[in-house]
């Protein structure tokens, strides 16, 4: 049963040269995308559903704070929720998954797979998009239904705005996951981030409602700028500092991606 | 064949690893594994085995020394190390959401295999390891032993030139252990260098061509199982099963390297002391200190105990 067949050679491939270059990168990206999607198979639908519920929950729930919500506030919430959806998976769930892998010691196996680090990171980004984009669309749909006369005006800029926001959030999470070696610290940091994201970043409300010093702090952090980008792409409202917002979010994305890839390649 | 003709040996030279806290996990380790060879790395927990492995696959960096496979410097090129080495970690694979066959196939593709060959090789391994009935089962539903076998298949579906197996048979039933070892042999026959990391000496004795015993980060013995056992020629293993709860009895001077694991007291004695050994053991039984004893040829386990002062995993199971 086990030895009589003539199975394919186990090591016929040992002779070819080592893999490198674009083909190696793309095959690693494709394979890791399949790996990440399969590894989340039991959860991806649930995860996307929770994203939808939380997005819709914000859109509807914040309306309950008011007898009649001012349209400007409704617009702020409705265009801020997509940012929450976009960053939550990559920035919070991603690091917690890596922390779990470290605790269960399965991280070493994944880490030892021959895949370019950037290919693996980008594959994870795509997975985060898959898990969050349905919630973005549904939350916006519910907002239009709930708040009559909501002046949404979706522009082509929505594509780069959503992609960059998702990328920056995912890379921030990736950096937290890999630059912090202690999984418990990773968990604590992500818990804090969730809290800070809702309470102290002007995503769902205007920065003008914050103490000036906190608004200044936020001008250096990516979240307010993510909200500005996304909001600008979903409305006709003027945003004079859009280029600054793109620059800040882009800089955070690049720095976090570099930090994460460096941390992944670092050997103690 | 070509792989064997080329010099694709794995070489570790003077590898020293000192962790930032100052702990010296590896101290000038030098060893080599030839293509076609199964090499055992034995040692108790904390001996430095895992540290060496993590340096080979590029997760840790040696403080000094070199690691190479053929012409490739693994320390300078950790990305090359990951292509040249396949690794089965001691921990279970993260495959709860994967079907068994899918996990194997996907790993093969990540390792660079073309889909058709990887699929055929996956089928071969599933059949060879006799895990066909679980091929479409999700990992979360698999028993520890089957998961281990799937992990083994993942590590070897598209093997590197060096295949590192850390406790590959943990939780695996005896029948399928045999099937797994057949596949290990097949890998080595086709030119892979196989490094088996274990503290199960009895199993290693049957499976490896050569082995090193590591203790406190250094190699304390290296050779074929027969060569290592030859040092104990003229010795016998006397294993005394103590009564539960008794304190370890004082052993006479001629009883060597007594090590107690649970209620088993494992010792070696000279062949000339066989009669005295039996008298001693019978005396312990008469005093209610012991329940039974066994006297037999020494095994690699006894060499291991002598070198490390530890019994190995499953090492006192009475196979002496």
Coordinates of C-alpha atoms in Angstrom, one line a residue, chain A:
Chain A
X1 CA 0.0 0.0 0.0
X2 CA 2.8 2.4 0.8
X3 CA 5.9 1.4 -1.0
X4 CA 4.9 -0.6 -4.1
X5 CA 3.7 2.4 -6.1
X6 CA 6.2 4.5 -8.1
X7 CA 5.5 7.9 -6.7
X8 CA 6.9 11.1 -8.2
X9 CA 10.3 11.9 -7.1
X10 CA 10.4 13.9 -3.9
X11 CA 13.5 15.8 -4.8
X12 CA 13.7 16.0 -8.6
X13 CA 13.3 19.8 -8.2
X14 CA 16.4 20.1 -6.1
X15 CA 18.6 20.5 -9.1
X16 CA 17.1 23.8 -10.5
X17 CA 18.5 27.1 -9.4
X18 CA 17.2 29.1 -6.5
X19 CA 14.2 31.2 -7.2
X20 CA 14.4 35.0 -7.5
X21 CA 13.0 38.0 -9.3
X22 CA 9.5 39.0 -10.2
X23 CA 8.2 35.5 -11.0
X24 CA 9.3 34.4 -7.5
X25 CA 7.6 37.4 -6.0
X26 CA 4.3 36.9 -7.8
X27 CA 4.1 33.2 -7.2
X28 CA 4.8 33.9 -3.5
X29 CA 2.1 36.6 -3.5
X30 CA -0.5 34.3 -5.1
X31 CA 0.3 31.4 -2.8
X32 CA 0.3 33.5 0.3
X33 CA -3.0 35.1 -0.7
X34 CA -4.4 31.6 -1.0
X35 CA -2.8 30.6 2.3
X36 CA -4.2 33.7 4.2
X37 CA -7.7 33.2 2.7
X38 CA -7.7 29.5 3.6
X39 CA -6.4 30.2 7.1
X40 CA -9.3 32.6 7.7
X41 CA -11.9 30.4 5.9
X42 CA -13.7 29.6 9.1
X43 CA -13.8 33.2 10.0
X44 CA -13.8 35.3 6.9
X45 CA -17.6 35.4 6.5
X46 CA -18.1 36.0 10.2
X47 CA -15.5 38.6 10.2
X48 CA -17.0 40.4 7.2
X49 CA -20.4 40.1 8.9
X50 CA -19.1 41.6 12.1
X51 CA -17.6 44.4 10.1
X52 CA -20.9 45.1 8.5
X53 CA -22.7 45.0 11.8
X54 CA -20.3 47.3 13.5
X55 CA -20.3 49.7 10.5
X56 CA -24.1 49.7 10.3
X57 CA -24.3 49.9 14.1
X58 CA -22.3 53.1 14.1
X59 CA -24.3 54.6 11.3
X60 CA -27.6 53.9 13.0
X61 CA -26.4 54.1 16.7
X62 CA -24.9 57.5 16.6
X63 CA -28.2 58.8 15.2
X64 CA -29.9 57.7 18.4
X65 CA -27.8 60.3 20.3
X66 CA -29.9 63.0 18.8
X67 CA -33.6 63.8 18.6
X68 CA -32.9 64.8 15.1
X69 CA -29.3 64.5 14.0
X70 CA -27.9 67.5 12.1
X71 CA -27.2 66.5 8.5
X72 CA -23.6 67.6 8.9
X73 CA -23.1 65.2 11.8
X74 CA -24.8 62.4 9.9
X75 CA -22.5 63.0 7.0
X76 CA -19.4 63.0 9.3
X77 CA -20.4 59.7 10.8
X78 CA -21.5 58.1 7.6
X79 CA -18.2 59.0 5.9
X80 CA -16.1 58.2 8.9
X81 CA -17.4 54.7 9.4
X82 CA -15.8 53.4 6.2
X83 CA -12.4 54.4 7.7
X84 CA -13.2 52.4 10.9
X85 CA -14.1 49.4 8.7
X86 CA -11.0 49.7 6.6
X87 CA -8.4 49.9 9.4
X88 CA -10.0 47.6 11.9
X89 CA -9.2 44.3 10.3
X90 CA -5.6 45.0 9.5
X91 CA -4.7 47.1 12.5
X92 CA -6.5 45.2 15.2
X93 CA -7.3 41.6 14.0
X94 CA -4.1 41.2 12.1
X95 CA -1.7 41.8 15.0
X96 CA -3.9 39.6 17.3
X97 CA -3.7 36.7 14.8
X98 CA 0.1 37.0 14.7
X99 CA 0.2 37.2 18.5
X100 CA -1.8 33.9 18.6
X101 CA 0.6 32.3 16.2
X102 CA 3.5 33.3 18.4
X103 CA 1.8 31.9 21.5
X104 CA 1.0 28.6 19.8
X105 CA 4.5 28.5 18.2
X106 CA 3.0 28.1 14.7
X107 CA 4.6 31.5 13.7
X108 CA 8.0 29.9 13.1
X109 CA 6.6 27.6 10.4
X110 CA 4.9 30.5 8.5
X111 CA 8.0 32.6 9.0
X112 CA 10.2 29.9 7.6
X113 CA 8.3 29.6 4.3
X114 CA 10.3 30.8 1.3
X115 CA 8.2 33.8 0.4
X116 CA 9.4 37.4 -0.1
X117 CA 8.4 39.4 2.9
X118 CA 6.8 42.1 0.8
X119 CA 4.7 39.5 -1.1
X120 CA 3.4 38.1 2.1
X121 CA 2.6 41.6 3.4
X122 CA 0.8 42.6 0.3
X123 CA -1.2 39.3 0.3
X124 CA -2.3 40.1 3.8
X125 CA -3.4 43.6 2.7
X126 CA -5.6 42.1 0.0
X127 CA -7.2 39.8 2.6
X128 CA -7.9 42.8 4.8
X129 CA -9.6 44.6 1.9
X130 CA -11.7 41.6 1.1
X131 CA -12.9 41.5 4.7
X132 CA -13.6 45.2 5.0
X133 CA -14.9 46.5 1.6
X134 CA -18.3 44.8 1.8
X135 CA -18.9 46.6 5.2
X136 CA -17.8 49.9 3.6
X137 CA -20.4 49.6 0.8
X138 CA -23.2 48.3 3.1
X139 CA -22.6 51.0 5.8
X140 CA -22.8 53.7 3.1
X141 CA -25.9 52.2 1.7
X142 CA -27.6 52.1 5.1
X143 CA -26.5 55.7 5.8
X144 CA -28.2 56.9 2.6
X145 CA -31.3 55.0 3.6
X146 CA -31.3 56.2 7.2
X147 CA -30.4 59.9 6.7
X148 CA -32.6 61.4 4.0
X149 CA -30.9 64.0 1.9
X150 CA -27.4 62.9 2.9
X151 CA -25.2 64.8 0.4
X152 CA -23.0 61.9 -0.7
X153 CA -21.2 62.3 -4.0
X154 CA -19.0 59.4 -4.7
X155 CA -16.0 60.5 -6.8
X156 CA -13.3 58.5 -8.6
X157 CA -11.0 59.5 -5.8
X158 CA -12.8 56.9 -3.7
X159 CA -10.5 54.2 -5.2
X160 CA -7.2 55.6 -4.1
X161 CA -8.6 57.0 -0.9
X162 CA -10.0 53.6 0.2
X163 CA -7.0 51.7 -1.0
X164 CA -4.5 53.9 0.7
X165 CA -6.4 54.1 3.9
X166 CA -6.7 50.3 4.0
X167 CA -3.1 49.9 3.2
X168 CA -1.9 52.3 5.9
X169 CA -4.1 50.7 8.5
X170 CA -3.0 47.2 7.5
X171 CA 0.7 48.2 7.5
X172 CA 0.4 49.9 10.9
X173 CA -1.1 46.6 12.2
X174 CA 1.6 44.6 10.4
X175 CA 4.3 46.7 12.0
X176 CA 2.7 46.3 15.5
X177 CA 2.4 42.6 14.9
X178 CA 6.0 42.1 13.8
X179 CA 8.0 44.8 15.5
X180 CA 6.7 44.0 18.9
X181 CA 8.1 40.6 19.9
X182 CA 6.0 40.0 23.0
X183 CA 2.5 38.8 21.9
X184 CA 0.9 40.1 25.2
X185 CA 2.3 43.6 24.5
X186 CA 0.9 43.3 20.9
X187 CA -2.5 42.5 22.3
X188 CA -2.4 45.4 24.8
X189 CA -1.3 47.9 22.1
X190 CA -4.1 46.9 19.7
X191 CA -6.7 47.1 22.5
X192 CA -5.5 50.6 23.3
X193 CA -5.6 51.5 19.6
X194 CA -9.3 50.5 19.3
X195 CA -10.1 52.6 22.3
X196 CA -8.0 55.6 21.1
X197 CA -9.4 55.3 17.6
X198 CA -13.0 55.9 18.7
X199 CA -12.4 58.2 21.6
X200 CA -9.5 60.4 20.6
X201 CA -9.3 60.6 16.8
X202 CA -11.5 62.8 14.7
X203 CA -12.8 60.1 12.4
X204 CA -16.5 60.1 13.4
X205 CA -16.6 63.8 14.5
X206 CA -14.8 66.9 13.5
X207 CA -11.3 67.8 14.8
X208 CA -12.7 71.2 15.8
X209 CA -14.6 69.5 18.6
X210 CA -11.4 68.3 20.2
X211 CA -9.1 70.3 22.5
X212 CA -6.6 72.1 20.3
X213 CA -3.6 70.2 21.6
X214 CA -5.3 66.8 20.8
X215 CA -6.2 68.1 17.3
X216 CA -2.5 69.0 16.8
X217 CA -1.4 65.6 17.9
X218 CA -3.9 64.1 15.4
X219 CA -2.6 66.2 12.6
X220 CA 0.6 64.1 12.9
X221 CA -1.3 60.8 13.2
X222 CA -2.8 59.1 10.1
X223 CA -6.4 58.6 11.3
X224 CA -7.8 62.1 10.9
X225 CA -6.1 62.3 7.5
X226 CA -7.6 58.9 6.5
X227 CA -11.0 60.3 7.4
X228 CA -10.4 63.4 5.4
X229 CA -9.3 61.5 2.3
X230 CA -12.3 59.2 2.4
X231 CA -14.7 61.9 3.2
X232 CA -13.4 64.1 0.4
X233 CA -13.9 61.2 -2.0
X234 CA -17.5 60.6 -0.9
X235 CA -18.7 64.2 -0.8
X236 CA -18.5 67.4 -2.7
X237 CA -17.3 69.2 0.4
X238 CA -14.1 71.3 -0.1
X239 CA -10.9 69.8 1.5
X240 CA -8.1 72.3 0.9
X241 CA -5.5 70.1 2.6
X242 CA -6.1 67.0 0.7
X243 CA -2.6 66.8 -0.6
X244 CA -1.3 67.0 2.9
X245 CA -3.6 64.2 4.0
X246 CA -2.5 62.0 1.2
X247 CA 1.1 62.8 2.1
X248 CA 0.7 62.0 5.8
X249 CA -1.3 58.8 5.2
X250 CA 1.2 57.8 2.5
X251 CA 4.1 58.5 4.7
X252 CA 2.6 56.4 7.6
X253 CA 1.9 53.6 5.2
X254 CA 5.5 53.5 3.8
X255 CA 7.2 53.9 7.1
X256 CA 5.0 51.2 8.7
X257 CA 5.5 48.8 5.8
X258 CA 9.2 49.4 5.9
X259 CA 9.2 48.8 9.7
X260 CA 7.2 45.7 9.4
X261 CA 9.3 44.2 6.6
X262 CA 12.4 45.1 8.5
X263 CA 11.1 43.5 11.6
X264 CA 10.1 40.4 9.7
X265 CA 13.6 40.1 8.4
X266 CA 15.3 40.9 11.7
X267 CA 17.0 38.0 13.4
X268 CA 17.7 38.3 17.0

